[in-house]
mmCIF file of C-alpha atoms in Angstrom:
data_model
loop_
_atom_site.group_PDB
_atom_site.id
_atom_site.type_symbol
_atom_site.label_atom_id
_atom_site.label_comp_id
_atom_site.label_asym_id
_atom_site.label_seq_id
_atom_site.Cartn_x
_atom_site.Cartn_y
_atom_site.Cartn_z
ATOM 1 C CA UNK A 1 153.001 106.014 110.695
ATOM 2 C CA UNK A 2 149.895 103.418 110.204
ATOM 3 C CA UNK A 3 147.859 106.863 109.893
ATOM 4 C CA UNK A 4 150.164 108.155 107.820
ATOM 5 C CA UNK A 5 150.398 105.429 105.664
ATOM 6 C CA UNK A 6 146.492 105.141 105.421
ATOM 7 C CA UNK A 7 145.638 108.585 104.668
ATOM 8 C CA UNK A 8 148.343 108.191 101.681
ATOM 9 C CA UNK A 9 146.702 105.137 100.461
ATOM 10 C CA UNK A 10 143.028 106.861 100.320
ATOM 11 C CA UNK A 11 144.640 109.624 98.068
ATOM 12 C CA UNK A 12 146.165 107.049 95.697
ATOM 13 C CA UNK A 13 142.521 105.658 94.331
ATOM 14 C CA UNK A 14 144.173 103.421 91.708
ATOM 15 C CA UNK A 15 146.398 101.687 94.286
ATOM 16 C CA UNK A 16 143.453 101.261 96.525
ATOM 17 C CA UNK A 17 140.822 99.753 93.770
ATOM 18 C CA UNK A 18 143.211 97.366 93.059
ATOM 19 C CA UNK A 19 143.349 96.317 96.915
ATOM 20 C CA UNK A 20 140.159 96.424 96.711
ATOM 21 C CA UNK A 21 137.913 96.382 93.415
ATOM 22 C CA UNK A 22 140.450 93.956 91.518
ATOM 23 C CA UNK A 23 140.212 90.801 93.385
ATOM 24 C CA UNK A 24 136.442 91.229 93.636
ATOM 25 C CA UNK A 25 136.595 91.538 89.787
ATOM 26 C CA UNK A 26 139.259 88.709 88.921
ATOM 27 C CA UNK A 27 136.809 86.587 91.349
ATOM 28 C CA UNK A 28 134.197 86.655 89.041
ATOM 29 C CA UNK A 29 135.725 87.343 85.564
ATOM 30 C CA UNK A 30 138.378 84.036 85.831
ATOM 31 C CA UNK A 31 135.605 82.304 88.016
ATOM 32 C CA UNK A 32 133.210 81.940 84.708
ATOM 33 C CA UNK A 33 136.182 81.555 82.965
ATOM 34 C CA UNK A 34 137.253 78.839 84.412
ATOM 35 C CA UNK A 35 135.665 76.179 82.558
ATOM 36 C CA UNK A 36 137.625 73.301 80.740
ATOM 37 C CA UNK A 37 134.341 71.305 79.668
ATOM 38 C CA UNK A 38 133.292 71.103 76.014
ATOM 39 C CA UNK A 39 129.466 71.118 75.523
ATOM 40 C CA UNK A 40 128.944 71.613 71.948
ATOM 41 C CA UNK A 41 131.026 70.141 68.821
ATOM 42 C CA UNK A 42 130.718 71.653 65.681
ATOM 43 C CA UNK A 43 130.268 68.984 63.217
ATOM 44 C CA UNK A 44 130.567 68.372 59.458
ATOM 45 C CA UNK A 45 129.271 65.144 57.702
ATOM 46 C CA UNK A 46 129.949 64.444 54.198
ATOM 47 C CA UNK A 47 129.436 61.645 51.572
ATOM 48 C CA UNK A 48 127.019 59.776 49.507
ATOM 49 C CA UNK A 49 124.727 58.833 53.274
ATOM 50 C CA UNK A 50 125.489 61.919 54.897
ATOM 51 C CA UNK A 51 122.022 62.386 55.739
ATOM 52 C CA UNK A 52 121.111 59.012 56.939
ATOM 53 C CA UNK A 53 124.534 59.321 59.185
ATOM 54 C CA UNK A 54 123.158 62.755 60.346
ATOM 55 C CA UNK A 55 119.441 61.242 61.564
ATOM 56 C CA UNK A 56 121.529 58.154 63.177
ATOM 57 C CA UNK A 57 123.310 61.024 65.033
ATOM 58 C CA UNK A 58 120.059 63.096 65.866
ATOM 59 C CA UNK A 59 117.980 60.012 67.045
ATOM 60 C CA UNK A 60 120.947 59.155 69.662
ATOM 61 C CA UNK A 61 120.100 61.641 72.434
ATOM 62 C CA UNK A 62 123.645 61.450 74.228
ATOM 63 C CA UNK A 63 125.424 61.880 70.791
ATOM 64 C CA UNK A 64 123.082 64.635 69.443
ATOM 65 C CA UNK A 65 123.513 66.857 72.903
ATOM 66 C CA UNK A 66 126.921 67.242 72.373
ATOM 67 C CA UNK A 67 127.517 67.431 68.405
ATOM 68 C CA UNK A 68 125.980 70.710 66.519
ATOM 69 C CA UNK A 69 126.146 69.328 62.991
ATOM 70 C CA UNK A 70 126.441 72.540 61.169
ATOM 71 C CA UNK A 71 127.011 70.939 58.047
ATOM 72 C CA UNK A 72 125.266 68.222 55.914
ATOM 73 C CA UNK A 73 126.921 67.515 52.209
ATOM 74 C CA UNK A 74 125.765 64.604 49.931
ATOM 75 C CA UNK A 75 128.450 65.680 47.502
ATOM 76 C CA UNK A 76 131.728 66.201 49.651
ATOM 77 C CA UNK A 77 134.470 63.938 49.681
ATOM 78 C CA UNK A 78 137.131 63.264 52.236
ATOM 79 C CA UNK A 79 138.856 66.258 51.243
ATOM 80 C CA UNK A 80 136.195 68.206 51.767
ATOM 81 C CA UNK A 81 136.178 66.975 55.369
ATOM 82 C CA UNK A 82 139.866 67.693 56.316
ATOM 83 C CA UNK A 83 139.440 70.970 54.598
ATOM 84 C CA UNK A 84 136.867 71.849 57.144
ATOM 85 C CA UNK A 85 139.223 70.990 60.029
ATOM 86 C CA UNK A 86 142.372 72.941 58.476
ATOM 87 C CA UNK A 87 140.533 76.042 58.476
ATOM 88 C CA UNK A 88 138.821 75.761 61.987
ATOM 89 C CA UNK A 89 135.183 75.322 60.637
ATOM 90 C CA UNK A 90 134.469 72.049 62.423
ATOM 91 C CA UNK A 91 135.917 70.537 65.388
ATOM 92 C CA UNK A 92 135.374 66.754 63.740
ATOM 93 C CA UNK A 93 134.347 65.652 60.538
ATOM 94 C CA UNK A 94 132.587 62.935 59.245
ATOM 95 C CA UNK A 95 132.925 61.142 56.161
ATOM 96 C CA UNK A 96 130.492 58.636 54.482
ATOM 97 C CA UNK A 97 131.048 55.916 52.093
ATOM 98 C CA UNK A 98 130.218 52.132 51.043
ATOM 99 C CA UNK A 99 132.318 51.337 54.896
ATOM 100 C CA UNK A 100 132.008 52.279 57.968
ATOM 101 C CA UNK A 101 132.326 55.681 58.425
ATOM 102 C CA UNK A 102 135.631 57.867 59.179
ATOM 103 C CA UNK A 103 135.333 60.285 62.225
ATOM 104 C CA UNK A 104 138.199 62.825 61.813
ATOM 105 C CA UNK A 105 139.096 64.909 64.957
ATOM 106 C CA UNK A 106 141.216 68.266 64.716
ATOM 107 C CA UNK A 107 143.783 67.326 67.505
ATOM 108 C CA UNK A 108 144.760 71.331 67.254
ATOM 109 C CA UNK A 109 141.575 71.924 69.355
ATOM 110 C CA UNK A 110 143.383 70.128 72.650
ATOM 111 C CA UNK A 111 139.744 70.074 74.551
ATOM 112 C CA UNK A 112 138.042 69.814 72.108
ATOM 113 C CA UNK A 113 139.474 66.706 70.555
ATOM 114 C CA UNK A 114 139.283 65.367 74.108
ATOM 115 C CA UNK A 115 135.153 65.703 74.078
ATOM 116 C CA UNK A 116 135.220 64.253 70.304
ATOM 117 C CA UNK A 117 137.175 61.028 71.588
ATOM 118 C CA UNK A 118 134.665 60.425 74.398
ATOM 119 C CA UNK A 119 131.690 60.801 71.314
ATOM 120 C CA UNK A 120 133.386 58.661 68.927
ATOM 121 C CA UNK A 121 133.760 56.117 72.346
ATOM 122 C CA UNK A 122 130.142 55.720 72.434
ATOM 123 C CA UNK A 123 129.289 55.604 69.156
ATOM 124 C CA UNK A 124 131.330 52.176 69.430
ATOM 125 C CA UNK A 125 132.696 49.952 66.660
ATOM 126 C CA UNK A 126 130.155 51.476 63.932
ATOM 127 C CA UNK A 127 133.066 54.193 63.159
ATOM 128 C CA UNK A 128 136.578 54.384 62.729
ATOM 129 C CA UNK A 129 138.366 57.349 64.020
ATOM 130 C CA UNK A 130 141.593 59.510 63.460
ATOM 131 C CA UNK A 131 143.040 62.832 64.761
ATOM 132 C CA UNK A 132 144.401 65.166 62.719
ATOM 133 C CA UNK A 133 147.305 67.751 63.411
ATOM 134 C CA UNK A 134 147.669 66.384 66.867
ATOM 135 C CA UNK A 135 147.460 62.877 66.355
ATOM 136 C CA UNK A 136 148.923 61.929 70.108
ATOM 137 C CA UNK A 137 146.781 64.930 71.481
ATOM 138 C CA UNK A 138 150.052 66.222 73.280
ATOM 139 C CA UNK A 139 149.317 69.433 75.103
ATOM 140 C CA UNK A 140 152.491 70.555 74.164
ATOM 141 C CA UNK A 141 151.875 70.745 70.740
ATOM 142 C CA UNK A 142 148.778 73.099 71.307
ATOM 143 C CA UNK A 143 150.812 75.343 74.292
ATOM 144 C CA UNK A 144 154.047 76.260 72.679
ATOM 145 C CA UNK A 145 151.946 78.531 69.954
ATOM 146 C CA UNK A 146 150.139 79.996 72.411
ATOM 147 C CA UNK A 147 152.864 80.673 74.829
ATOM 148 C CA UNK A 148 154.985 82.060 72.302
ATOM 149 C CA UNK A 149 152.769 84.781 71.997
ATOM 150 C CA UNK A 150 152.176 84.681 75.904
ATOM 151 C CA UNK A 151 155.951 85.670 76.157
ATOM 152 C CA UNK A 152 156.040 88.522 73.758
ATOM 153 C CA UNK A 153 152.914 89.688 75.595
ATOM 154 C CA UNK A 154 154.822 90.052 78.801
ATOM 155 C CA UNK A 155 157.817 91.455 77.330
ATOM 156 C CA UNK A 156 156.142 94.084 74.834
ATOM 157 C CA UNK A 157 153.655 94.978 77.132
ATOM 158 C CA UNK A 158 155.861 95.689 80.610
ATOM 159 C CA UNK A 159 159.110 96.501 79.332
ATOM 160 C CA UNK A 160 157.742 99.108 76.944
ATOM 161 C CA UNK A 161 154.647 100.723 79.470
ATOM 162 C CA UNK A 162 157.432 102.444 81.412
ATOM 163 C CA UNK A 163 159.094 104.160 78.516
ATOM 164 C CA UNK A 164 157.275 107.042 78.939
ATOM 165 C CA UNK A 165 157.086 107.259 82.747
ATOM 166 C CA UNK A 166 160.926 106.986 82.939
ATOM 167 C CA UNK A 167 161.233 110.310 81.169
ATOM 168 C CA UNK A 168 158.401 111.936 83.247
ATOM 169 C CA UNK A 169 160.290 110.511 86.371
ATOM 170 C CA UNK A 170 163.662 111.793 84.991
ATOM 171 C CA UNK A 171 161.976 115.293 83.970
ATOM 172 C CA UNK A 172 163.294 114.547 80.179
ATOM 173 C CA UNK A 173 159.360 114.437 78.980
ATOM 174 C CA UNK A 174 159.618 118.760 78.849
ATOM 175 C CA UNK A 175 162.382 117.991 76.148
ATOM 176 C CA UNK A 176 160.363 115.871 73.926
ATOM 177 C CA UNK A 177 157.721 118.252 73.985
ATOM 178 C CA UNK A 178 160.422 121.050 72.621
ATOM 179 C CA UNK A 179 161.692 118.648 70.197
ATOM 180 C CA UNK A 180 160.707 118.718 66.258
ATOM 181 C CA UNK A 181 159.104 115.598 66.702
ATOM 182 C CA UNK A 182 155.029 114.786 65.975
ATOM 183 C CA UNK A 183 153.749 112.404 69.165
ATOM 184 C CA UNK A 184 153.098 109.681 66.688
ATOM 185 C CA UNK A 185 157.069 110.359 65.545
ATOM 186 C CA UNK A 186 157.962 109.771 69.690
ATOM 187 C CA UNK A 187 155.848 106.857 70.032
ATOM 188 C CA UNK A 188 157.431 104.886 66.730
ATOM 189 C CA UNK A 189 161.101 105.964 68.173
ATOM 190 C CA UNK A 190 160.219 104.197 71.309
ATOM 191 C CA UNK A 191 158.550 101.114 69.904
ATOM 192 C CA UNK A 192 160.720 100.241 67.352
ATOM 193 C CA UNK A 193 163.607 98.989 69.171
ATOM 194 C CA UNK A 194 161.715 97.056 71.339
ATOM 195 C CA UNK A 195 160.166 95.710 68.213
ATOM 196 C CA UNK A 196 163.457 94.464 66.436
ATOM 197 C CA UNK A 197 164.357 92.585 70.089
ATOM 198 C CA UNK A 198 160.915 90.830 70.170
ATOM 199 C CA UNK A 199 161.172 90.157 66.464
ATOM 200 C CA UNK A 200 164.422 88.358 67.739
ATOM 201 C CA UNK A 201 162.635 86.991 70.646
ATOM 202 C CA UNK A 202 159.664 86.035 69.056
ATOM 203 C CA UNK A 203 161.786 83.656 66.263
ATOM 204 C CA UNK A 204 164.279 82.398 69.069
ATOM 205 C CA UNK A 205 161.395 81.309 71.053
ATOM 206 C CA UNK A 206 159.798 79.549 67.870
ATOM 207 C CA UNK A 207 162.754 77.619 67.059
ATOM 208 C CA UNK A 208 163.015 76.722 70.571
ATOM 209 C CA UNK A 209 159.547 75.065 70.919
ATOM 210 C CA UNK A 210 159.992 73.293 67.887
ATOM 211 C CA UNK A 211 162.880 71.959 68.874
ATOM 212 C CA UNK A 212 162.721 71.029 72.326
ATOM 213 C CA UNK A 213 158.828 70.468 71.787
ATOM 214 C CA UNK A 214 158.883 68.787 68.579
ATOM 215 C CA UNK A 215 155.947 71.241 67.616
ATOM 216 C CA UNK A 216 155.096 70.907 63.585
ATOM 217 C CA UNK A 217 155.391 73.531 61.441
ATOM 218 C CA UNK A 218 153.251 72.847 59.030
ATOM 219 C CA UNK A 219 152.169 76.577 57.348
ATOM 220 C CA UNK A 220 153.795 79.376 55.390
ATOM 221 C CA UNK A 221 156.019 81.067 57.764
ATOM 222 C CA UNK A 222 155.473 84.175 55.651
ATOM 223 C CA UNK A 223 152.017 84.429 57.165
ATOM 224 C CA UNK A 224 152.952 83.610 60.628
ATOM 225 C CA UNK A 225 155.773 86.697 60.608
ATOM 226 C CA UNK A 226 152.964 88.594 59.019
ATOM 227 C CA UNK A 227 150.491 87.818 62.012
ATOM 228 C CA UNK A 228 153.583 87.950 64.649
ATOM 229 C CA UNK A 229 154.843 91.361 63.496
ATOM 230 C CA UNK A 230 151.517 92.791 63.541
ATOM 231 C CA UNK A 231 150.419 91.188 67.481
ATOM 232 C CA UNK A 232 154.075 92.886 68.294
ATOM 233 C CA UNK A 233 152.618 96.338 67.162
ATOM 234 C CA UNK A 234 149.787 96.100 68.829
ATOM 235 C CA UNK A 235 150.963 94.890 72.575
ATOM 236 C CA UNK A 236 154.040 97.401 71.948
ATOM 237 C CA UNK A 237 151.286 100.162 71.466
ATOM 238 C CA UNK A 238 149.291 99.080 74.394
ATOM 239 C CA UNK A 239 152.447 98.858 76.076
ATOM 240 C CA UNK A 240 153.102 102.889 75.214
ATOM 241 C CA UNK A 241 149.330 103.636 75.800
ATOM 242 C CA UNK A 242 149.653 102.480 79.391
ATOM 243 C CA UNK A 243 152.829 104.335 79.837
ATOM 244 C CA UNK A 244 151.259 107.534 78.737
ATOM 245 C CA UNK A 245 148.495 107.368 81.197
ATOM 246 C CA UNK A 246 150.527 106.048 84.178
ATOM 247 C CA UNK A 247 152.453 108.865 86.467
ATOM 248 C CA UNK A 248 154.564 106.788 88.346
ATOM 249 C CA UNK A 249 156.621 103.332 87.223
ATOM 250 C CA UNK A 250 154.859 102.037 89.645
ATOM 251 C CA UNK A 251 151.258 102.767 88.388
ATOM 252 C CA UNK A 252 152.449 101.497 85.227
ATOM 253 C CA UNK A 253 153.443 98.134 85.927
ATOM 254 C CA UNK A 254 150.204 97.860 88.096
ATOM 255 C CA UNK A 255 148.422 98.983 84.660
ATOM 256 C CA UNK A 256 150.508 96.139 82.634
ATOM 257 C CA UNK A 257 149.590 93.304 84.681
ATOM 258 C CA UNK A 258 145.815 93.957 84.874
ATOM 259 C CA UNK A 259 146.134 93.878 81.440
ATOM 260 C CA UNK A 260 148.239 90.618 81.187
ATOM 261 C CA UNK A 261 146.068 88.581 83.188
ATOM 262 C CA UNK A 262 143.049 88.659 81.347
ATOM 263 C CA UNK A 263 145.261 87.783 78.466
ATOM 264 C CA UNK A 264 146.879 84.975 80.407
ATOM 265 C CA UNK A 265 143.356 83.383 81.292
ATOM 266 C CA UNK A 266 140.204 84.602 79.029
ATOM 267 C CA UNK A 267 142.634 84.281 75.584
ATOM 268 C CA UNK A 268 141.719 80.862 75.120
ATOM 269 C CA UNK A 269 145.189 79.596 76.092
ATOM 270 C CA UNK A 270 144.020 77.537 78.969
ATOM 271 C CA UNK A 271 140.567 77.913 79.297
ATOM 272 C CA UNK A 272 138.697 77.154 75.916
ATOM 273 C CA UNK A 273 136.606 80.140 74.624
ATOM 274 C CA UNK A 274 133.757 78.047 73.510
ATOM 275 C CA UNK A 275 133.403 76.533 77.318
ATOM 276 C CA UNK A 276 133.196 80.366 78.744
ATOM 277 C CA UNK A 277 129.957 81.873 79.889
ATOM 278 C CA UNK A 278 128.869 84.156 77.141
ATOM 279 C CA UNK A 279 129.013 87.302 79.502
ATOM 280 C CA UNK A 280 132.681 86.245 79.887
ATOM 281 C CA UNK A 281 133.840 85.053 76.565
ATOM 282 C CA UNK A 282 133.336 88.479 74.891
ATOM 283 C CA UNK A 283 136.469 90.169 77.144
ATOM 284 C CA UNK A 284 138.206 87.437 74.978
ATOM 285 C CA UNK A 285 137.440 88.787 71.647
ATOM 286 C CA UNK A 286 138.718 91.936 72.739
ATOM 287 C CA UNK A 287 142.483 90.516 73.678
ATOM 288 C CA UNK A 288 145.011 90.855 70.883
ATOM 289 C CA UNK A 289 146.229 86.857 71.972
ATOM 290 C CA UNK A 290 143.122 85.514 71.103
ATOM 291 C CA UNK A 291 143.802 86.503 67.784
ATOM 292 C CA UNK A 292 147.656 85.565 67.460
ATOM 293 C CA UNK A 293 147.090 81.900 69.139
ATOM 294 C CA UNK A 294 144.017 81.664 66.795
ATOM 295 C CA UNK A 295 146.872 82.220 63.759
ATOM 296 C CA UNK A 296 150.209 80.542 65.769
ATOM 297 C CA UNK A 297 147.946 76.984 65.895
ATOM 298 C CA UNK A 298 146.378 77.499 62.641
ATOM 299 C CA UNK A 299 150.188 77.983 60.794
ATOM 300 C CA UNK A 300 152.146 75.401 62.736
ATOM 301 C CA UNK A 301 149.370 72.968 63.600
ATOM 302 C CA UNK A 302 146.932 73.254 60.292
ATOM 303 C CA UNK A 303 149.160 74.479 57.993
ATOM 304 C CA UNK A 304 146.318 77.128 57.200
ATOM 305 C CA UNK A 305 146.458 79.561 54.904
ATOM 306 C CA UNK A 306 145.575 83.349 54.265
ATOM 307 C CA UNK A 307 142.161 82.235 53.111
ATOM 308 C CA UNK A 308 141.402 80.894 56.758
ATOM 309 C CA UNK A 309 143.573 83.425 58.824
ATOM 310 C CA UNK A 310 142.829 86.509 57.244
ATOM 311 C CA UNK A 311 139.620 87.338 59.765
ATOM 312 C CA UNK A 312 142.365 87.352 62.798
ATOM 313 C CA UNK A 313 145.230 89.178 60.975
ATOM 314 C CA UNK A 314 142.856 91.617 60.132
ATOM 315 C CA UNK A 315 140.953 92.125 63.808
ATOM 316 C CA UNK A 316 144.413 92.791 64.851
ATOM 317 C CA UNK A 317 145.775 95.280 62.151
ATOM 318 C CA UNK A 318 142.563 97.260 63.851
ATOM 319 C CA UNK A 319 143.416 96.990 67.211
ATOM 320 C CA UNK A 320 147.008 97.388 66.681
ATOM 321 C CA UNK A 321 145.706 100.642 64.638
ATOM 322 C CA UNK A 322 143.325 101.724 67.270
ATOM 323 C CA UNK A 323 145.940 101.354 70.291
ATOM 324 C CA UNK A 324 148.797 103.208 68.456
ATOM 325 C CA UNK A 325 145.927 105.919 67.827
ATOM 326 C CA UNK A 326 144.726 106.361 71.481
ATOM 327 C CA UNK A 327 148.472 106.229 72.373
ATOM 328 C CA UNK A 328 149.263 109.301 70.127
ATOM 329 C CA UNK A 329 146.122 111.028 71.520
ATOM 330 C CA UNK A 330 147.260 110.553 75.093
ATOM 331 C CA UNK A 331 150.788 111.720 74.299
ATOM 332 C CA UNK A 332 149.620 114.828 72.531
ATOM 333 C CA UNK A 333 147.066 115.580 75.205
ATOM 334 C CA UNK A 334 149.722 115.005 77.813
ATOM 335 C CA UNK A 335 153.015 116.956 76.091
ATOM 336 C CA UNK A 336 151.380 119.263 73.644
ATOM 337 C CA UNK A 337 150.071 122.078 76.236
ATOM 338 C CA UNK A 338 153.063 122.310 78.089
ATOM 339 C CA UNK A 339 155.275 122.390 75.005
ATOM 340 C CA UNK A 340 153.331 125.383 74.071
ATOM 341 C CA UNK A 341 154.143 127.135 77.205
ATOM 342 C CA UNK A 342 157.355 126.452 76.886
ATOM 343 C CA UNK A 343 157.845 127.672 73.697
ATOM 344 C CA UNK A 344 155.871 130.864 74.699
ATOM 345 C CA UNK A 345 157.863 131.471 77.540
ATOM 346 C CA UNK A 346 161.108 131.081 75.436
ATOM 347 C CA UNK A 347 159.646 133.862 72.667
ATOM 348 C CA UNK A 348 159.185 136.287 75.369
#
């Protein structure tokens, strides 16, 4: 039997890469990914002394290592400072005046904020400080958007990658390949009612977080059931894709969860992008929940708009385009030439 059992694992390569390969991999992928230290702050200064705040800043070796001052403007006002927090270009802002100074943090930014605190610490009494969106920096404030899109990961991604395999299993795949319907037709019949139970999820859970969490809600919700419905599509999609490439149920939940633990841990969820080694941080980019946490935060946190969100919404129309393509492909390639035969043998 140990033989047996041996020999059947060398001619199942997937199975045995993932023995062996995959923790190898996850090793060094989470490894550089596990990083919760802020180096760099991206930092705005405003007001009438911007610039003589600015060369304070740079002559101050501790402060300047850790604050990037991107932005230098004479002529911005207070406004002008919050505006850059709302829409994520800054991670604290500083505004100059006849007073002291006004350090604003963006408490949305959980580690972030943490890093600006210790700055604003040892730039002692000279400033007066205040976070924004997150003014208690609770974690759960910054979680619940991120998990509610963790959730519908799990659940659009596993439930709906063995769709596919159940009717290979059951021998019913032969039928759809017989049946008037175009693969992209068979693929939207099996995403969308596991859409309209997510979309049911996905608000439940929302309420639920604000509730229980006291999370804000501070955005148009129009835009946040624009962003959700379109992260739904895509991780229903990938869902299908892996489905369509898997044999077995078996390969295809193996297939789901290396997919759901990158988004688990390189997404920016726990680990913040920014503190990622570079040849790590760009599996992030490629992770539809980058995206959706990057508009969940910026809606209920910010209250940010289309004119800040409209980068991620529109990085994941594309990949929620370019899965549901490569799923059609796969289902074509995979029904298409036996549903030929099929028909063939039929005519004759």
């Amino acid at each position: 039997m140990i033989i047996k059992e041996f020999r059947e694992l060398r001619r199942d390569r997937r199975t045995l890469a993932m023995l062996v390969a995959l923790p190898l991999l996850l090793l060094v992928v989470f490894g550089f990914a596990a990083n919760f230290t802020i180096t760099t702050l991206e930092t705005a200064i405003v007001g009438p002394n911007a610039n003589t705040v600015a060369d304070r800043l740079a002559a101050d070796p501790q402060v300047a290592q850790v604050l990037h001052v991107d932005t230098v403007d004479s002529a911005g006002t207070d406004a002008t400072a919050r505006t850059a927090l709302r829409d994520d270009v800054s991670d604290l802002a500083i505004v100059t005046g006849a007073g002291k100074p006004t350090v604003y943090i963006d408490g949305s930014n959980l580690f972030a904020a943490q890093a600006a605190k210790i700055v604003v610490t040892r730039m002692g009494p000279t400033v007066d400080s205040e976070v924004l969106y997150n003014p208690d920096l609770k974690t759960s404030w910054v979680m619940v958007p991120a998990i509610i899109g963790l959730i519908l990961t799990f659940i659009g991604t596993i439930i709906t990658s063995i769709g596919l395999v159940k009717e290979r299993e059951a021998g019913t795949l032969e039928q759809l390949a017989v049946m008037p319907f175009s693969p992209a037709a068979v693929i939207s019949g099996k995403i969308a009612p596991y859409f309209l139970l997510a979309a049911v999820d996905m608000v439940a859970v929302t309420l639920l977080g604000i509730w229980i969490f006291s999370v804000p809600f501070n955005g148009n919700a129009l835009i946040f059931a624009l962003g959700a419905a379109i992260f739904l599509f895509a991780v229903l999609g990938l869902g299908v894709f892996i489905s369509t490439i898997s044999k077995t149920t078996g390969q295809a939940i193996q297939a789901a969860m290396m997919v759901l633990l990158p988004q688990v841990l390189l997404s920016g969820m726990i680990f913040p992008l920014s503190a990622m080694a570079p040849g790590v941080r760009w599996i992030g980019y490629l992770l539809p929940l980058t995206y959706f946490t990057k508009i969940s935060q910026g809606v209920m946190l910010r209250g940010a708009g289309m004119s800040t969100l409209w980068i991620p919404i529109a990085v994941l129309t594309a990949m929620a385009l370019l899965i549901f393509g490569a799923a059609v492909f796969r289902l074509k390639r995979s029904i298409a030439p036996r549903g030929k035969a099929v028909v063939r043998s039929g005519l004759t």
